mmCIF file of C-alpha atoms in Angstrom:
data_model
loop_
_atom_site.group_PDB
_atom_site.id
_atom_site.type_symbol
_atom_site.label_atom_id
_atom_site.label_comp_id
_atom_site.label_asym_id
_atom_site.label_seq_id
_atom_site.Cartn_x
_atom_site.Cartn_y
_atom_site.Cartn_z
ATOM 1 C CA UNK A 1 11.389 -46.900 18.163
ATOM 2 C CA UNK A 2 7.664 -46.505 17.894
ATOM 3 C CA UNK A 3 7.630 -44.720 21.238
ATOM 4 C CA UNK A 4 10.400 -42.396 20.084
ATOM 5 C CA UNK A 5 8.527 -41.609 16.884
ATOM 6 C CA UNK A 6 5.325 -41.021 18.797
ATOM 7 C CA UNK A 7 7.080 -38.653 21.178
ATOM 8 C CA UNK A 8 8.761 -36.797 18.306
ATOM 9 C CA UNK A 9 5.522 -36.531 16.435
ATOM 10 C CA UNK A 10 3.933 -35.029 19.501
ATOM 11 C CA UNK A 11 6.742 -32.521 19.853
ATOM 12 C CA UNK A 12 6.784 -31.602 16.178
ATOM 13 C CA UNK A 13 3.067 -30.809 15.869
ATOM 14 C CA UNK A 14 3.244 -27.277 17.364
ATOM 15 C CA UNK A 15 5.797 -26.207 14.739
ATOM 16 C CA UNK A 16 3.629 -27.477 11.899
ATOM 17 C CA UNK A 17 0.642 -25.726 13.365
ATOM 18 C CA UNK A 18 2.633 -22.512 13.431
ATOM 19 C CA UNK A 19 3.474 -22.922 9.767
ATOM 20 C CA UNK A 20 -0.107 -23.739 8.821
ATOM 21 C CA UNK A 21 -1.635 -20.921 10.811
ATOM 22 C CA UNK A 22 0.861 -18.429 9.457
ATOM 23 C CA UNK A 23 0.911 -15.210 11.374
ATOM 24 C CA UNK A 24 -1.797 -16.064 13.873
ATOM 25 C CA UNK A 25 -0.456 -16.861 17.254
ATOM 26 C CA UNK A 26 -2.477 -19.398 19.190
ATOM 27 C CA UNK A 27 -1.815 -21.033 22.512
ATOM 28 C CA UNK A 28 1.357 -22.873 21.599
ATOM 29 C CA UNK A 29 3.219 -23.825 24.736
ATOM 30 C CA UNK A 30 6.887 -23.042 24.782
ATOM 31 C CA UNK A 31 6.821 -21.832 21.178
ATOM 32 C CA UNK A 32 4.395 -19.075 22.093
ATOM 33 C CA UNK A 33 7.048 -16.402 22.070
ATOM 34 C CA UNK A 34 8.077 -17.149 18.486
ATOM 35 C CA UNK A 35 5.903 -15.744 15.720
ATOM 36 C CA UNK A 36 7.866 -17.039 12.810
ATOM 37 C CA UNK A 37 5.578 -15.943 10.019
ATOM 38 C CA UNK A 38 4.311 -12.695 11.472
ATOM 39 C CA UNK A 39 5.324 -9.719 9.386
ATOM 40 C CA UNK A 40 4.285 -7.004 11.814
ATOM 41 C CA UNK A 41 5.586 -7.563 15.298
ATOM 42 C CA UNK A 42 6.139 -3.964 16.155
ATOM 43 C CA UNK A 43 2.718 -2.384 15.773
ATOM 44 C CA UNK A 44 2.455 1.005 17.410
ATOM 45 C CA UNK A 45 0.970 1.381 20.846
ATOM 46 C CA UNK A 46 -2.172 3.460 21.196
ATOM 47 C CA UNK A 47 -0.434 6.004 23.417
ATOM 48 C CA UNK A 48 2.349 6.409 20.894
ATOM 49 C CA UNK A 49 -0.144 7.044 18.099
ATOM 50 C CA UNK A 50 -2.071 9.546 20.248
ATOM 51 C CA UNK A 51 1.104 11.431 21.170
ATOM 52 C CA UNK A 52 2.379 11.644 17.627
ATOM 53 C CA UNK A 53 -0.972 12.678 16.133
ATOM 54 C CA UNK A 54 -1.386 15.398 18.760
ATOM 55 C CA UNK A 55 2.153 16.629 18.057
ATOM 56 C CA UNK A 56 1.359 16.913 14.371
ATOM 57 C CA UNK A 57 -1.820 18.868 15.094
ATOM 58 C CA UNK A 58 -0.102 21.114 17.631
ATOM 59 C CA UNK A 59 2.709 21.993 15.265
ATOM 60 C CA UNK A 60 0.201 23.300 12.726
ATOM 61 C CA UNK A 61 0.644 27.087 12.680
ATOM 62 C CA UNK A 62 -3.057 27.943 12.764
ATOM 63 C CA UNK A 63 -3.765 25.761 15.762
ATOM 64 C CA UNK A 64 -3.652 26.852 19.391
ATOM 65 C CA UNK A 65 -1.740 24.015 21.097
ATOM 66 C CA UNK A 66 -3.597 24.503 24.368
ATOM 67 C CA UNK A 67 -6.873 23.469 22.776
ATOM 68 C CA UNK A 68 -5.643 20.225 21.308
ATOM 69 C CA UNK A 69 -7.019 17.092 22.949
ATOM 70 C CA UNK A 70 -7.491 13.579 21.574
ATOM 71 C CA UNK A 71 -11.183 14.290 20.929
ATOM 72 C CA UNK A 72 -10.924 17.709 19.367
ATOM 73 C CA UNK A 73 -12.759 18.327 16.087
ATOM 74 C CA UNK A 74 -10.731 20.193 13.463
ATOM 75 C CA UNK A 75 -13.454 22.393 12.075
ATOM 76 C CA UNK A 76 -15.779 22.758 15.046
ATOM 77 C CA UNK A 77 -13.308 23.115 17.921
ATOM 78 C CA UNK A 78 -10.143 24.380 16.304
ATOM 79 C CA UNK A 79 -11.839 26.667 13.784
ATOM 80 C CA UNK A 80 -10.054 25.258 10.748
ATOM 81 C CA UNK A 81 -11.507 25.016 7.281
ATOM 82 C CA UNK A 82 -11.580 22.080 4.888
ATOM 83 C CA UNK A 83 -8.236 22.977 3.307
ATOM 84 C CA UNK A 84 -6.592 22.984 6.709
ATOM 85 C CA UNK A 85 -8.120 19.584 7.359
ATOM 86 C CA UNK A 86 -6.590 18.327 4.114
ATOM 87 C CA UNK A 87 -3.237 19.740 5.170
ATOM 88 C CA UNK A 88 -3.392 18.129 8.594
ATOM 89 C CA UNK A 89 -4.346 14.756 7.139
ATOM 90 C CA UNK A 90 -1.411 15.004 4.713
ATOM 91 C CA UNK A 91 0.899 15.832 7.616
ATOM 92 C CA UNK A 92 -0.381 12.780 9.488
ATOM 93 C CA UNK A 93 0.214 10.653 6.389
ATOM 94 C CA UNK A 94 3.805 11.851 6.303
ATOM 95 C CA UNK A 95 4.350 11.295 10.001
ATOM 96 C CA UNK A 96 3.198 7.679 9.882
ATOM 97 C CA UNK A 97 4.375 6.935 6.351
ATOM 98 C CA UNK A 98 0.913 5.998 5.166
ATOM 99 C CA UNK A 99 -1.076 6.522 2.005
ATOM 100 C CA UNK A 100 -4.632 7.335 2.994
ATOM 101 C CA UNK A 101 -7.082 6.980 0.072
ATOM 102 C CA UNK A 102 -9.285 9.989 -0.664
ATOM 103 C CA UNK A 103 -12.473 8.344 0.525
ATOM 104 C CA UNK A 104 -11.043 7.637 3.953
ATOM 105 C CA UNK A 105 -9.242 10.940 4.167
ATOM 106 C CA UNK A 106 -12.481 12.819 3.585
ATOM 107 C CA UNK A 107 -13.997 11.196 6.638
ATOM 108 C CA UNK A 108 -11.170 12.141 8.987
ATOM 109 C CA UNK A 109 -12.640 15.165 10.653
ATOM 110 C CA UNK A 110 -11.264 15.054 14.156
ATOM 111 C CA UNK A 111 -8.310 13.889 16.198
ATOM 112 C CA UNK A 112 -10.152 10.832 17.450
ATOM 113 C CA UNK A 113 -10.924 9.608 13.932
ATOM 114 C CA UNK A 114 -7.340 10.212 12.883
ATOM 115 C CA UNK A 115 -5.974 8.316 15.866
ATOM 116 C CA UNK A 116 -8.365 5.450 15.259
ATOM 117 C CA UNK A 117 -7.498 5.244 11.576
ATOM 118 C CA UNK A 118 -3.759 5.269 12.145
ATOM 119 C CA UNK A 119 -3.967 2.771 14.966
ATOM 120 C CA UNK A 120 -6.013 0.342 12.903
ATOM 121 C CA UNK A 121 -3.890 0.690 9.810
ATOM 122 C CA UNK A 122 -1.489 -2.259 9.517
ATOM 123 C CA UNK A 123 1.222 -0.271 7.793
ATOM 124 C CA UNK A 124 1.709 2.581 10.251
ATOM 125 C CA UNK A 125 5.214 3.103 11.479
ATOM 126 C CA UNK B 1 -20.242 22.416 -12.308
ATOM 127 C CA UNK B 2 -17.399 21.789 -9.944
ATOM 128 C CA UNK B 3 -18.321 20.298 -6.614
ATOM 129 C CA UNK B 4 -16.522 20.899 -3.334
ATOM 130 C CA UNK B 5 -15.323 17.315 -3.156
ATOM 131 C CA UNK B 6 -13.666 17.702 -6.557
ATOM 132 C CA UNK B 7 -11.847 20.776 -5.351
ATOM 133 C CA UNK B 8 -10.631 18.978 -2.238
ATOM 134 C CA UNK B 9 -9.605 16.037 -4.384
ATOM 135 C CA UNK B 10 -7.639 18.276 -6.718
ATOM 136 C CA UNK B 11 -5.924 19.911 -3.764
ATOM 137 C CA UNK B 12 -4.952 16.544 -2.400
ATOM 138 C CA UNK B 13 -3.621 15.334 -5.759
ATOM 139 C CA UNK B 14 -1.497 18.444 -6.088
ATOM 140 C CA UNK B 15 -0.103 18.040 -2.592
ATOM 141 C CA UNK B 16 0.656 14.394 -3.172
ATOM 142 C CA UNK B 17 2.378 15.052 -6.478
ATOM 143 C CA UNK B 18 4.435 17.826 -4.900
ATOM 144 C CA UNK B 19 5.626 15.509 -2.145
ATOM 145 C CA UNK B 20 7.461 13.246 -4.557
ATOM 146 C CA UNK B 21 10.059 15.768 -5.619
ATOM 147 C CA UNK B 22 13.589 14.908 -4.525
ATOM 148 C CA UNK B 23 14.450 18.608 -4.204
ATOM 149 C CA UNK B 24 13.475 20.116 -0.840
ATOM 150 C CA UNK B 25 12.922 23.610 -2.262
ATOM 151 C CA UNK B 26 10.468 22.529 -4.926
ATOM 152 C CA UNK B 27 8.629 20.296 -2.492
ATOM 153 C CA UNK B 28 8.048 23.113 -0.077
ATOM 154 C CA UNK B 29 7.179 25.516 -2.856
ATOM 155 C CA UNK B 30 4.504 23.311 -4.461
ATOM 156 C CA UNK B 31 2.919 22.636 -1.087
ATOM 157 C CA UNK B 32 2.825 26.297 -0.111
ATOM 158 C CA UNK B 33 1.692 27.453 -3.538
ATOM 159 C CA UNK B 34 -1.199 24.973 -3.772
ATOM 160 C CA UNK B 35 -2.434 25.908 -0.317
ATOM 161 C CA UNK B 36 -2.123 29.621 -1.033
ATOM 162 C CA UNK B 37 -3.815 29.234 -4.400
ATOM 163 C CA UNK B 38 -6.752 27.294 -3.006
ATOM 164 C CA UNK B 39 -7.178 29.664 -0.076
ATOM 165 C CA UNK B 40 -7.097 32.727 -2.276
ATOM 166 C CA UNK B 41 -9.879 31.375 -4.488
ATOM 167 C CA UNK B 42 -11.711 29.700 -1.649
ATOM 168 C CA UNK B 43 -14.481 32.269 -1.337
ATOM 169 C CA UNK B 44 -15.607 32.520 -4.927
ATOM 170 C CA UNK B 45 -19.343 32.446 -5.451
ATOM 171 C CA UNK B 46 -19.478 32.792 -9.230
ATOM 172 C CA UNK B 47 -19.701 29.240 -10.588
ATOM 173 C CA UNK B 48 -18.079 30.050 -13.939
ATOM 174 C CA UNK B 49 -15.093 31.570 -12.144
ATOM 175 C CA UNK B 50 -14.882 28.485 -9.974
ATOM 176 C CA UNK B 51 -14.832 26.284 -13.080
ATOM 177 C CA UNK B 52 -12.124 28.489 -14.559
ATOM 178 C CA UNK B 53 -9.769 28.264 -11.606
ATOM 179 C CA UNK B 54 -10.513 24.559 -11.252
ATOM 180 C CA UNK B 55 -9.396 24.045 -14.844
ATOM 181 C CA UNK B 56 -6.248 26.063 -14.101
ATOM 182 C CA UNK B 57 -5.592 23.845 -11.131
ATOM 183 C CA UNK B 58 -5.910 20.740 -13.267
ATOM 184 C CA UNK B 59 -3.420 22.145 -15.757
ATOM 185 C CA UNK B 60 -1.010 22.859 -12.943
ATOM 186 C CA UNK B 61 -1.401 19.294 -11.748
ATOM 187 C CA UNK B 62 -0.335 18.040 -15.187
ATOM 188 C CA UNK B 63 2.625 20.409 -15.140
ATOM 189 C CA UNK B 64 3.706 19.192 -11.718
ATOM 190 C CA UNK B 65 3.532 15.567 -12.776
ATOM 191 C CA UNK B 66 5.405 16.192 -16.009
ATOM 192 C CA UNK B 67 8.174 18.185 -14.376
ATOM 193 C CA UNK B 68 8.429 15.578 -11.635
ATOM 194 C CA UNK B 69 9.555 13.030 -14.198
ATOM 195 C CA UNK B 70 12.352 15.331 -15.321
ATOM 196 C CA UNK B 71 13.498 16.028 -11.774
ATOM 197 C CA UNK B 72 13.441 12.365 -10.842
ATOM 198 C CA UNK B 73 15.918 11.724 -13.642
ATOM 199 C CA UNK B 74 18.446 14.053 -12.003
ATOM 200 C CA UNK B 75 18.037 13.902 -8.230
ATOM 201 C CA UNK B 76 20.216 16.173 -6.120
ATOM 202 C CA UNK B 77 23.437 14.549 -4.991
ATOM 203 C CA UNK B 78 23.455 15.910 -1.462
ATOM 204 C CA UNK B 79 20.779 16.390 1.134
ATOM 205 C CA UNK B 80 19.503 19.885 1.619
ATOM 206 C CA UNK B 81 20.556 21.335 4.966
ATOM 207 C CA UNK B 82 16.938 21.877 5.940
ATOM 208 C CA UNK B 83 16.391 18.136 5.861
ATOM 209 C CA UNK B 84 19.194 17.268 8.213
ATOM 210 C CA UNK B 85 18.273 16.652 11.831
ATOM 211 C CA UNK B 86 20.571 19.013 13.649
ATOM 212 C CA UNK B 87 21.263 17.788 17.143
#
């Protein structure tokens, strides 16, 4: 009886750890594939973000699609002005269903910053 | 004395407010009109003129937000054809 309880206690511990640690996944043996409390399993891959951001920039009428690379700067390389930058950032917000606050949006000056911001944002989809 | 960051901020607020409309036509119109309006007045050097158009822009922002409330009360019943993904 005591042995059975001890064995059960040993087996039950990983589940309790999962509950206590919430969404963090640590090295939990056979339960490692289950992230019961994680709300964001399907975060975008970096390549996906890069592709979609570049598509948004390329579909902008004033932009020459051939010049668009993941490091291109909107004003220096693509010859856009600040209003165009605002427009592009709004288009990116719509593409990824985000709400970028003004302070952050002002800093997004180039494709690389945009990609980084979207990739690090937990709510991008 | 209107600073550049205020102008950009106003532009962004107008674009954001325009996005909320349920009607496709009005959404597109507000977006295009704000961009056109800001571009047209983008090269002004006279500070008093800048203040004037900035004040106009702020009024327009209030109008957009007020009208939005009315339109949200009566959203269109069908999707506009431009919004459908045609295969």
